[in-house]
Amino acid sequence: MAKRGRTGSLIALALGAAAVWVARDIPRQMGAKARGERLARMQASPQFAEGKFHNTVPATMLAASSMPKIFAATLRDRERRHPRLPIPLVTPAPGATADGLHVTWYGHSSALVEIEGKRVLLDPVWSERCSPSRLSGPRRLHEPPVALRDLPPLDAVLISHDHYDHLDMETIQNLVDLQAAPFLVPLGVGAHLERWGVPATRIVEMDWNDKHKVAGIEFISTAARHFSGRGLGRDGTLWTSWVINGPTRKVFYSGDTGYFPGFAEIGEQHGPFDVSLVQVGAYSESWPDIHMFPEDGVATTVDVGAGLMIPVHWATFNLALHDWAEPVERTWSEAKARGVRLAVPRPGERVDVDNPPAVDGWWQQIA
């Protein structure tokens, strides 16, 4: 009995030690709060009031009263929110030239924009989970189609906001070592990056309508309708959409957002665009103001005046209750109805914006 008791104690100690090891990064995953000059700049922003950032059009968040109903729904029809078969991946060709305008979608909202000889990485998330924990939280439905170390030299990394499926600590830390590119982020997000070891000289924090040039490419932080937060607090950092202006080519990235009139204003001020990367997944009637429905994503492409739409924020993580393939099916249907040119690449597939592949419904074979 004594031996069995000692064995049980050792197992308990081992499990406790493992739990401590797994949890050790959670406080760092939360990032850091802005202080000093960074906080003063945030407080001076037209978007900041009463201690937090605000949308130009107020957005209703998920009501606490709806949580029991949503939790119950997560227990039903789980298989429909995952593909039946493995998601097909495309391995990007090494040494591809960055000339012209190309977009490589890596899954979810992570993408590489190659614009007139320069390379811009959007919202890179390479971790197994988009969560502060290594043991819980949404898990990837497919592997990254390329390893971080195999990415080509980057000129800039853009972050739209600080949610875990868009700002991943481990990916950022690896990129600091593997690349020399600066990180362009919304106001306040720089505090997270500095805590994770990103040198201040490589952080560019921007308010809406701010402009910054890197390697001859102009980046403009534009409005979105969303929220932020990595812990219990909300809206302590800004969220943004992005305009990427090359010498002759233009790209729009929506980030996460609900539909609002600001997109038509972005189109008037900065459009037309050659291509838009637009969020179409993780929507619900329970949170209609902070994530667009697929039809809204197509409308956004029309509003900003983009010649081609590439839907993002779907396929990689299960973050809502809709079927896995529903976002792209609805996007395809709406795009055909409105005459919007659409490209739906497989993860890792490189799209030539001037000669995009025809939509072939590849997801229908595995859904």
Tab-separated table of C-alpha atoms in Angstrom:
chain	number	residue	atom	x	y	z
A	1	MET	CA	0.000	0.000	0.000
A	2	ALA	CA	2.851	2.377	0.824
A	3	LYS	CA	4.466	1.738	-2.555
A	4	ARG	CA	1.147	2.363	-4.321
A	5	GLY	CA	0.742	5.580	-2.354
A	6	ARG	CA	4.214	6.761	-3.340
A	7	THR	CA	3.491	5.941	-6.971
A	8	GLY	CA	0.276	7.931	-6.824
A	9	SER	CA	2.086	10.864	-5.271
A	10	LEU	CA	4.759	10.769	-7.968
A	11	ILE	CA	2.120	10.703	-10.694
A	12	ALA	CA	0.325	13.632	-9.077
A	13	LEU	CA	3.578	15.565	-8.841
A	14	ALA	CA	4.395	14.796	-12.476
A	15	LEU	CA	0.944	15.913	-13.614
A	16	GLY	CA	1.223	19.054	-11.521
A	17	ALA	CA	4.645	19.828	-12.967
A	18	ALA	CA	3.319	19.262	-16.488
A	19	ALA	CA	0.399	21.595	-15.837
A	20	VAL	CA	2.747	24.287	-14.536
A	21	TRP	CA	4.992	23.849	-17.594
A	22	VAL	CA	2.063	24.151	-19.979
A	23	ALA	CA	0.603	27.159	-18.139
A	24	ARG	CA	3.854	29.048	-17.789
A	25	ASP	CA	3.390	30.954	-21.037
A	26	ILE	CA	-0.238	31.946	-20.475
A	27	PRO	CA	0.535	35.246	-18.678
A	28	ARG	CA	2.987	36.181	-21.454
A	29	GLN	CA	0.444	35.183	-24.088
A	30	MET	CA	-1.855	37.841	-22.649
A	31	GLY	CA	0.650	40.464	-23.757
A	32	ALA	CA	1.109	43.766	-21.952
A	33	LYS	CA	-0.774	46.974	-21.315
A	34	ALA	CA	0.391	50.232	-22.821
A	35	ARG	CA	2.175	52.737	-20.617
A	36	GLY	CA	3.993	56.024	-20.919
A	37	GLU	CA	4.262	57.569	-24.373
A	38	ARG	CA	2.437	54.657	-25.985
A	39	LEU	CA	-0.564	55.136	-23.683
A	40	ALA	CA	-0.512	58.900	-24.196
A	41	ARG	CA	-0.678	58.428	-27.961
A	42	MET	CA	-3.590	56.031	-27.584
A	43	GLN	CA	-5.448	58.472	-25.376
A	44	ALA	CA	-4.997	61.177	-28.013
A	45	SER	CA	-6.648	59.037	-30.697
A	46	PRO	CA	-10.099	60.123	-31.960
A	47	GLN	CA	-11.104	56.461	-31.525
A	48	PHE	CA	-10.249	56.418	-27.806
A	49	ALA	CA	-12.598	57.540	-25.024
A	50	GLU	CA	-13.382	56.487	-21.454
A	51	GLY	CA	-10.400	54.178	-21.294
A	52	LYS	CA	-10.941	52.167	-24.483
A	53	PHE	CA	-11.242	52.254	-28.262
A	54	HIS	CA	-14.607	52.564	-30.025
A	55	ASN	CA	-16.092	51.779	-33.419
A	56	THR	CA	-17.422	54.574	-35.596
A	57	VAL	CA	-20.653	52.551	-35.813
A	58	PRO	CA	-21.411	50.925	-32.434
A	59	ALA	CA	-21.254	47.132	-32.441
A	60	THR	CA	-23.311	44.873	-30.191
A	61	MET	CA	-21.222	42.132	-28.648
A	62	LEU	CA	-22.348	38.653	-27.686
A	63	ALA	CA	-24.889	38.912	-24.882
A	64	ALA	CA	-24.173	36.869	-21.744
A	65	SER	CA	-27.773	35.643	-21.768
A	66	SER	CA	-27.170	33.831	-25.063
A	67	MET	CA	-24.151	31.872	-23.830
A	68	PRO	CA	-26.071	28.800	-22.525
A	69	LYS	CA	-27.857	28.416	-25.860
A	70	ILE	CA	-24.610	28.754	-27.814
A	71	PHE	CA	-22.789	26.299	-25.552
A	72	ALA	CA	-25.539	23.748	-26.063
A	73	ALA	CA	-25.310	24.251	-29.832
A	74	THR	CA	-21.577	23.522	-29.799
A	75	LEU	CA	-22.370	19.994	-28.602
A	76	ARG	CA	-24.529	19.248	-31.645
A	77	ASP	CA	-23.529	18.506	-35.239
A	78	ARG	CA	-19.831	18.748	-34.499
A	79	GLU	CA	-18.862	16.712	-37.546
A	80	ARG	CA	-20.428	19.286	-39.888
A	81	ARG	CA	-18.052	21.943	-38.613
A	82	HIS	CA	-15.052	19.916	-39.775
A	83	PRO	CA	-14.151	18.583	-43.222
A	84	ARG	CA	-14.651	14.832	-43.765
A	85	LEU	CA	-11.314	14.453	-45.550
A	86	PRO	CA	-7.929	16.177	-45.205
A	87	ILE	CA	-7.749	19.712	-46.536
A	88	PRO	CA	-5.553	19.754	-49.660
A	89	LEU	CA	-2.408	21.833	-49.288
A	90	VAL	CA	-0.205	23.351	-51.967
A	91	THR	CA	3.504	23.714	-51.313
A	92	PRO	CA	4.571	27.152	-52.570
A	93	ALA	CA	7.260	27.012	-55.224
A	94	PRO	CA	10.638	28.119	-53.838
A	95	GLY	CA	12.302	31.135	-55.358
A	96	ALA	CA	9.148	32.561	-56.931
A	97	THR	CA	9.610	36.123	-58.097
A	98	ALA	CA	7.735	38.850	-56.228
A	99	ASP	CA	7.122	40.913	-59.384
A	100	GLY	CA	3.569	41.781	-60.378
A	101	LEU	CA	0.816	41.140	-57.838
A	102	HIS	CA	0.359	37.721	-56.215
A	103	VAL	CA	-1.397	36.483	-53.092
A	104	THR	CA	-0.587	33.231	-51.299
A	105	TRP	CA	-3.198	32.231	-48.732
A	106	TYR	CA	-1.773	30.067	-45.943
A	107	GLY	CA	-5.102	29.460	-44.182
A	108	HIS	CA	-7.438	31.479	-41.953
A	109	SER	CA	-6.300	35.107	-42.379
A	110	SER	CA	-2.588	34.444	-42.870
A	111	ALA	CA	-1.450	35.431	-46.351
A	112	LEU	CA	1.552	36.663	-48.281
A	113	VAL	CA	1.054	39.619	-50.602
A	114	GLU	CA	3.742	40.039	-53.252
A	115	ILE	CA	3.332	43.497	-54.686
A	116	GLU	CA	5.685	44.935	-57.288
A	117	GLY	CA	8.808	43.278	-55.963
A	118	LYS	CA	7.997	43.523	-52.232
A	119	ARG	CA	6.549	40.962	-49.829
A	120	VAL	CA	4.029	41.649	-47.066
A	121	LEU	CA	2.836	39.021	-44.570
A	122	LEU	CA	-0.665	39.395	-43.112
A	123	ASP	CA	-1.747	38.173	-39.654
A	124	PRO	CA	0.664	35.215	-39.420
A	125	VAL	CA	-0.535	32.366	-37.184
A	126	TRP	CA	1.506	29.156	-37.395
A	127	SER	CA	0.737	27.638	-33.975
A	128	GLU	CA	-1.319	24.484	-33.445
A	129	ARG	CA	-3.986	26.380	-31.493
A	130	CYS	CA	-5.269	29.965	-31.555
A	131	SER	CA	-5.409	30.134	-27.787
A	132	PRO	CA	-3.269	31.169	-24.808
A	133	SER	CA	-3.124	27.498	-23.831
A	134	ARG	CA	-1.288	24.648	-25.549
A	135	LEU	CA	-3.909	22.178	-24.331
A	136	SER	CA	-7.217	23.859	-25.094
A	137	GLY	CA	-8.768	26.194	-27.588
A	138	PRO	CA	-9.467	25.943	-31.333
A	139	ARG	CA	-7.041	23.582	-33.030
A	140	ARG	CA	-5.811	23.764	-36.608
A	141	LEU	CA	-7.711	21.715	-39.178
A	142	HIS	CA	-4.683	21.591	-41.467
A	143	GLU	CA	-0.943	22.056	-41.151
A	144	PRO	CA	0.663	25.295	-42.321
A	145	PRO	CA	1.468	24.727	-46.003
A	146	VAL	CA	4.955	26.153	-45.525
A	147	ALA	CA	7.271	26.336	-42.520
A	148	LEU	CA	8.049	29.778	-41.161
A	149	ARG	CA	11.743	29.250	-41.829
A	150	ASP	CA	10.933	28.634	-45.506
A	151	LEU	CA	9.164	31.942	-46.065
A	152	PRO	CA	10.956	34.261	-48.487
A	153	PRO	CA	12.514	37.507	-47.183
A	154	LEU	CA	9.746	39.829	-46.014
A	155	ASP	CA	9.527	43.607	-46.255
A	156	ALA	CA	6.712	44.066	-43.720
A	157	VAL	CA	4.415	42.130	-41.377
A	158	LEU	CA	0.901	43.523	-40.859
A	159	ILE	CA	-1.310	42.760	-37.861
A	160	SER	CA	-5.014	43.664	-37.925
A	161	HIS	CA	-5.771	43.236	-34.185
A	162	ASP	CA	-4.694	41.324	-31.102
A	163	HIS	CA	-7.057	38.322	-31.018
A	164	TYR	CA	-5.307	34.960	-30.801
A	165	ASP	CA	-6.280	33.857	-34.310
A	166	HIS	CA	-4.538	36.941	-35.738
A	167	LEU	CA	-1.703	37.683	-33.323
A	168	ASP	CA	0.215	34.591	-32.248
A	169	MET	CA	3.041	34.985	-29.744
A	170	GLU	CA	5.129	32.022	-30.863
A	171	THR	CA	4.873	32.961	-34.531
A	172	ILE	CA	5.897	36.545	-33.774
A	173	GLN	CA	8.874	35.419	-31.717
A	174	ASN	CA	10.056	33.139	-34.506
A	175	LEU	CA	9.635	35.840	-37.130
A	176	VAL	CA	11.788	38.211	-35.083
A	177	ASP	CA	14.676	35.759	-35.411
A	178	LEU	CA	13.993	34.598	-38.961
A	179	GLN	CA	13.205	37.925	-40.628
A	180	ALA	CA	14.313	41.554	-40.486
A	181	ALA	CA	10.981	43.106	-41.482
A	182	PRO	CA	9.166	45.682	-39.318
A	183	PHE	CA	5.800	44.909	-37.714
A	184	LEU	CA	3.008	47.370	-38.547
A	185	VAL	CA	0.267	47.144	-35.921
A	186	PRO	CA	-2.730	49.105	-34.574
A	187	LEU	CA	-2.301	51.394	-31.571
A	188	GLY	CA	-1.485	49.574	-28.334
A	189	VAL	CA	-0.508	46.253	-29.928
A	190	GLY	CA	3.140	47.249	-29.772
A	191	ALA	CA	3.075	46.650	-26.014
A	192	HIS	CA	2.355	42.961	-26.650
A	193	LEU	CA	5.175	42.707	-29.162
A	194	GLU	CA	7.714	44.379	-26.904
A	195	ARG	CA	6.886	41.955	-24.098
A	196	TRP	CA	7.578	39.109	-26.515
A	197	GLY	CA	10.995	40.436	-27.435
A	198	VAL	CA	10.346	42.474	-30.574
A	199	PRO	CA	12.755	45.451	-30.640
A	200	ALA	CA	10.990	48.810	-30.454
A	201	THR	CA	12.813	49.826	-33.635
A	202	ARG	CA	10.886	47.155	-35.538
A	203	ILE	CA	7.421	48.199	-34.314
A	204	VAL	CA	5.280	50.762	-36.130
A	205	GLU	CA	2.006	51.545	-34.340
A	206	MET	CA	-0.714	53.235	-36.349
A	207	ASP	CA	-4.059	54.912	-35.784
A	208	TRP	CA	-6.798	54.913	-38.398
A	209	ASN	CA	-5.809	57.048	-41.400
A	210	ASP	CA	-2.119	56.962	-40.474
A	211	LYS	CA	0.267	56.272	-43.350
A	212	HIS	CA	3.705	54.691	-43.298
A	213	LYS	CA	6.108	53.742	-46.076
A	214	VAL	CA	8.321	50.670	-46.080
A	215	ALA	CA	10.547	49.768	-49.042
A	216	GLY	CA	8.521	52.012	-51.357
A	217	ILE	CA	5.168	50.505	-50.332
A	218	GLU	CA	2.629	52.747	-48.582
A	219	PHE	CA	0.571	51.239	-45.779
A	220	ILE	CA	-2.586	52.947	-44.550
A	221	SER	CA	-4.449	51.865	-41.423
A	222	THR	CA	-8.168	52.118	-42.161
A	223	ALA	CA	-11.315	51.630	-40.114
A	224	ALA	CA	-12.931	48.313	-39.212
A	225	ARG	CA	-15.885	47.390	-36.991
A	226	HIS	CA	-14.634	44.913	-34.438
A	227	PHE	CA	-13.127	44.739	-30.934
A	228	SER	CA	-9.914	43.606	-29.246
A	229	GLY	CA	-8.565	41.873	-26.169
A	230	ARG	CA	-6.490	38.857	-25.142
A	231	GLY	CA	-7.761	38.539	-21.572
A	232	LEU	CA	-10.871	39.595	-19.686
A	233	GLY	CA	-10.593	43.241	-20.713
A	234	ARG	CA	-11.808	44.462	-24.080
A	235	ASP	CA	-10.892	47.232	-26.495
A	236	GLY	CA	-7.624	48.260	-24.859
A	237	THR	CA	-5.929	48.125	-28.256
A	238	LEU	CA	-7.134	49.256	-31.664
A	239	TRP	CA	-8.279	47.044	-34.567
A	240	THR	CA	-7.845	47.933	-38.212
A	241	SER	CA	-8.212	47.094	-41.869
A	242	TRP	CA	-5.280	47.753	-44.195
A	243	VAL	CA	-4.626	49.472	-47.493
A	244	ILE	CA	-1.424	48.385	-49.253
A	245	ASN	CA	-0.339	50.758	-52.027
A	246	GLY	CA	2.444	49.852	-54.398
A	247	PRO	CA	3.690	52.194	-57.131
A	248	THR	CA	0.854	51.086	-59.435
A	249	ARG	CA	-1.023	48.275	-57.628
A	250	LYS	CA	-3.384	48.316	-54.634
A	251	VAL	CA	-4.541	45.724	-52.114
A	252	PHE	CA	-7.235	45.903	-49.424
A	253	TYR	CA	-7.339	43.614	-46.379
A	254	SER	CA	-10.458	43.803	-44.208
A	255	GLY	CA	-9.135	42.232	-41.012
A	256	ASP	CA	-11.993	41.057	-38.782
A	257	THR	CA	-15.031	43.287	-39.010
A	258	GLY	CA	-18.747	43.689	-39.192
A	259	TYR	CA	-20.177	45.322	-42.275
A	260	PHE	CA	-20.515	49.103	-42.083
A	261	PRO	CA	-20.542	52.236	-44.308
A	262	GLY	CA	-16.839	52.779	-43.695
A	263	PHE	CA	-15.969	50.403	-46.525
A	264	ALA	CA	-17.619	52.632	-49.114
A	265	GLU	CA	-15.619	55.541	-47.663
A	266	ILE	CA	-12.400	53.517	-47.941
A	267	GLY	CA	-13.250	52.807	-51.566
A	268	GLU	CA	-13.840	56.490	-52.268
A	269	GLN	CA	-10.653	57.641	-50.530
A	270	HIS	CA	-8.220	54.876	-51.448
A	271	GLY	CA	-9.727	52.695	-54.167
A	272	PRO	CA	-10.153	51.130	-56.558
A	273	PHE	CA	-8.126	48.048	-55.586
A	274	ASP	CA	-6.741	45.233	-57.658
A	275	VAL	CA	-7.655	42.647	-55.024
A	276	SER	CA	-9.385	42.406	-51.651
A	277	LEU	CA	-8.756	39.825	-48.943
A	278	VAL	CA	-11.995	39.778	-46.986
A	279	GLN	CA	-13.196	37.972	-43.856
A	280	VAL	CA	-16.116	35.657	-44.628
A	281	GLY	CA	-16.113	33.063	-41.815
A	282	ALA	CA	-16.864	32.685	-38.087
A	283	TYR	CA	-20.152	34.599	-38.307
A	284	SER	CA	-23.379	34.177	-36.367
A	285	GLU	CA	-26.708	35.856	-35.808
A	286	SER	CA	-25.545	36.105	-32.193
A	287	TRP	CA	-22.672	38.455	-33.153
A	288	PRO	CA	-23.677	40.083	-36.468
A	289	ASP	CA	-21.864	43.379	-35.861
A	290	ILE	CA	-18.306	42.105	-35.401
A	291	HIS	CA	-17.890	39.391	-38.077
A	292	MET	CA	-19.286	39.732	-41.572
A	293	PHE	CA	-21.561	37.209	-43.189
A	294	PRO	CA	-20.290	35.985	-46.577
A	295	GLU	CA	-22.733	38.200	-48.461
A	296	ASP	CA	-21.349	41.188	-46.542
A	297	GLY	CA	-17.848	40.226	-47.611
A	298	VAL	CA	-18.881	40.353	-51.256
A	299	ALA	CA	-20.590	43.702	-50.629
A	300	THR	CA	-17.363	44.972	-49.048
A	301	THR	CA	-15.434	44.011	-52.166
A	302	VAL	CA	-17.932	45.985	-54.236
A	303	ASP	CA	-17.775	48.946	-51.833
A	304	VAL	CA	-13.988	49.259	-51.951
A	305	GLY	CA	-13.926	48.725	-55.714
A	306	ALA	CA	-11.743	45.614	-55.836
A	307	GLY	CA	-11.297	43.781	-59.118
A	308	LEU	CA	-10.816	40.381	-57.450
A	309	MET	CA	-11.945	38.960	-54.111
A	310	ILE	CA	-10.058	36.322	-52.111
A	311	PRO	CA	-12.105	35.111	-49.106
A	312	VAL	CA	-10.181	34.592	-45.869
A	313	HIS	CA	-10.908	33.751	-42.216
A	314	TRP	CA	-12.332	30.317	-42.970
A	315	ALA	CA	-11.218	26.667	-43.293
A	316	THR	CA	-8.382	26.555	-40.728
A	317	PHE	CA	-10.012	27.007	-37.295
A	318	ASN	CA	-13.509	26.103	-36.121
A	319	LEU	CA	-14.627	29.369	-34.495
A	320	ALA	CA	-18.405	29.391	-35.041
A	321	LEU	CA	-21.431	27.106	-35.388
A	322	HIS	CA	-21.874	27.161	-39.161
A	323	ASP	CA	-20.852	24.236	-41.355
A	324	TRP	CA	-17.184	24.114	-42.343
A	325	ALA	CA	-17.747	24.885	-46.039
A	326	GLU	CA	-20.701	27.236	-45.633
A	327	PRO	CA	-18.688	30.495	-45.741
A	328	VAL	CA	-17.119	29.781	-49.121
A	329	GLU	CA	-20.300	28.307	-50.604
A	330	ARG	CA	-22.268	31.428	-49.706
A	331	THR	CA	-19.439	33.672	-50.899
A	332	TRP	CA	-19.303	31.889	-54.271
A	333	SER	CA	-23.067	32.132	-54.709
A	334	GLU	CA	-23.179	35.825	-53.851
A	335	ALA	CA	-20.157	36.628	-56.004
A	336	LYS	CA	-21.847	35.028	-59.021
A	337	ALA	CA	-25.075	36.911	-58.292
A	338	ARG	CA	-23.264	40.254	-58.122
A	339	GLY	CA	-20.735	39.678	-60.875
A	340	VAL	CA	-17.731	39.806	-58.540
A	341	ARG	CA	-14.559	38.027	-59.694
A	342	LEU	CA	-13.545	35.451	-57.107
A	343	ALA	CA	-10.511	33.284	-56.433
A	344	VAL	CA	-10.668	30.520	-53.811
A	345	PRO	CA	-7.157	29.103	-53.436
A	346	ARG	CA	-6.227	25.989	-51.516
A	347	PRO	CA	-3.994	26.749	-48.527
A	348	GLY	CA	-0.534	27.463	-49.916
A	349	GLU	CA	-1.762	28.194	-53.453
A	350	ARG	CA	-0.277	31.309	-55.065
A	351	VAL	CA	-2.786	33.445	-56.968
A	352	ASP	CA	-1.694	35.675	-59.825
A	353	VAL	CA	-4.151	38.541	-59.422
A	354	ASP	CA	-3.962	39.339	-63.142
A	355	ASN	CA	-4.665	35.716	-64.095
A	356	PRO	CA	-6.503	34.042	-61.191
A	357	PRO	CA	-7.508	30.383	-61.326
A	358	ALA	CA	-11.125	29.565	-62.002
A	359	VAL	CA	-13.146	28.622	-58.935
A	360	ASP	CA	-13.347	24.823	-59.013
A	361	GLY	CA	-15.217	24.001	-55.784
A	362	TRP	CA	-12.311	21.979	-54.380
A	363	TRP	CA	-13.791	22.143	-50.851
A	364	GLN	CA	-16.953	20.320	-51.943
A	365	GLN	CA	-15.009	17.075	-52.336
A	366	ILE	CA	-13.981	17.029	-48.671
A	367	ALA	CA	-16.785	18.821	-46.791
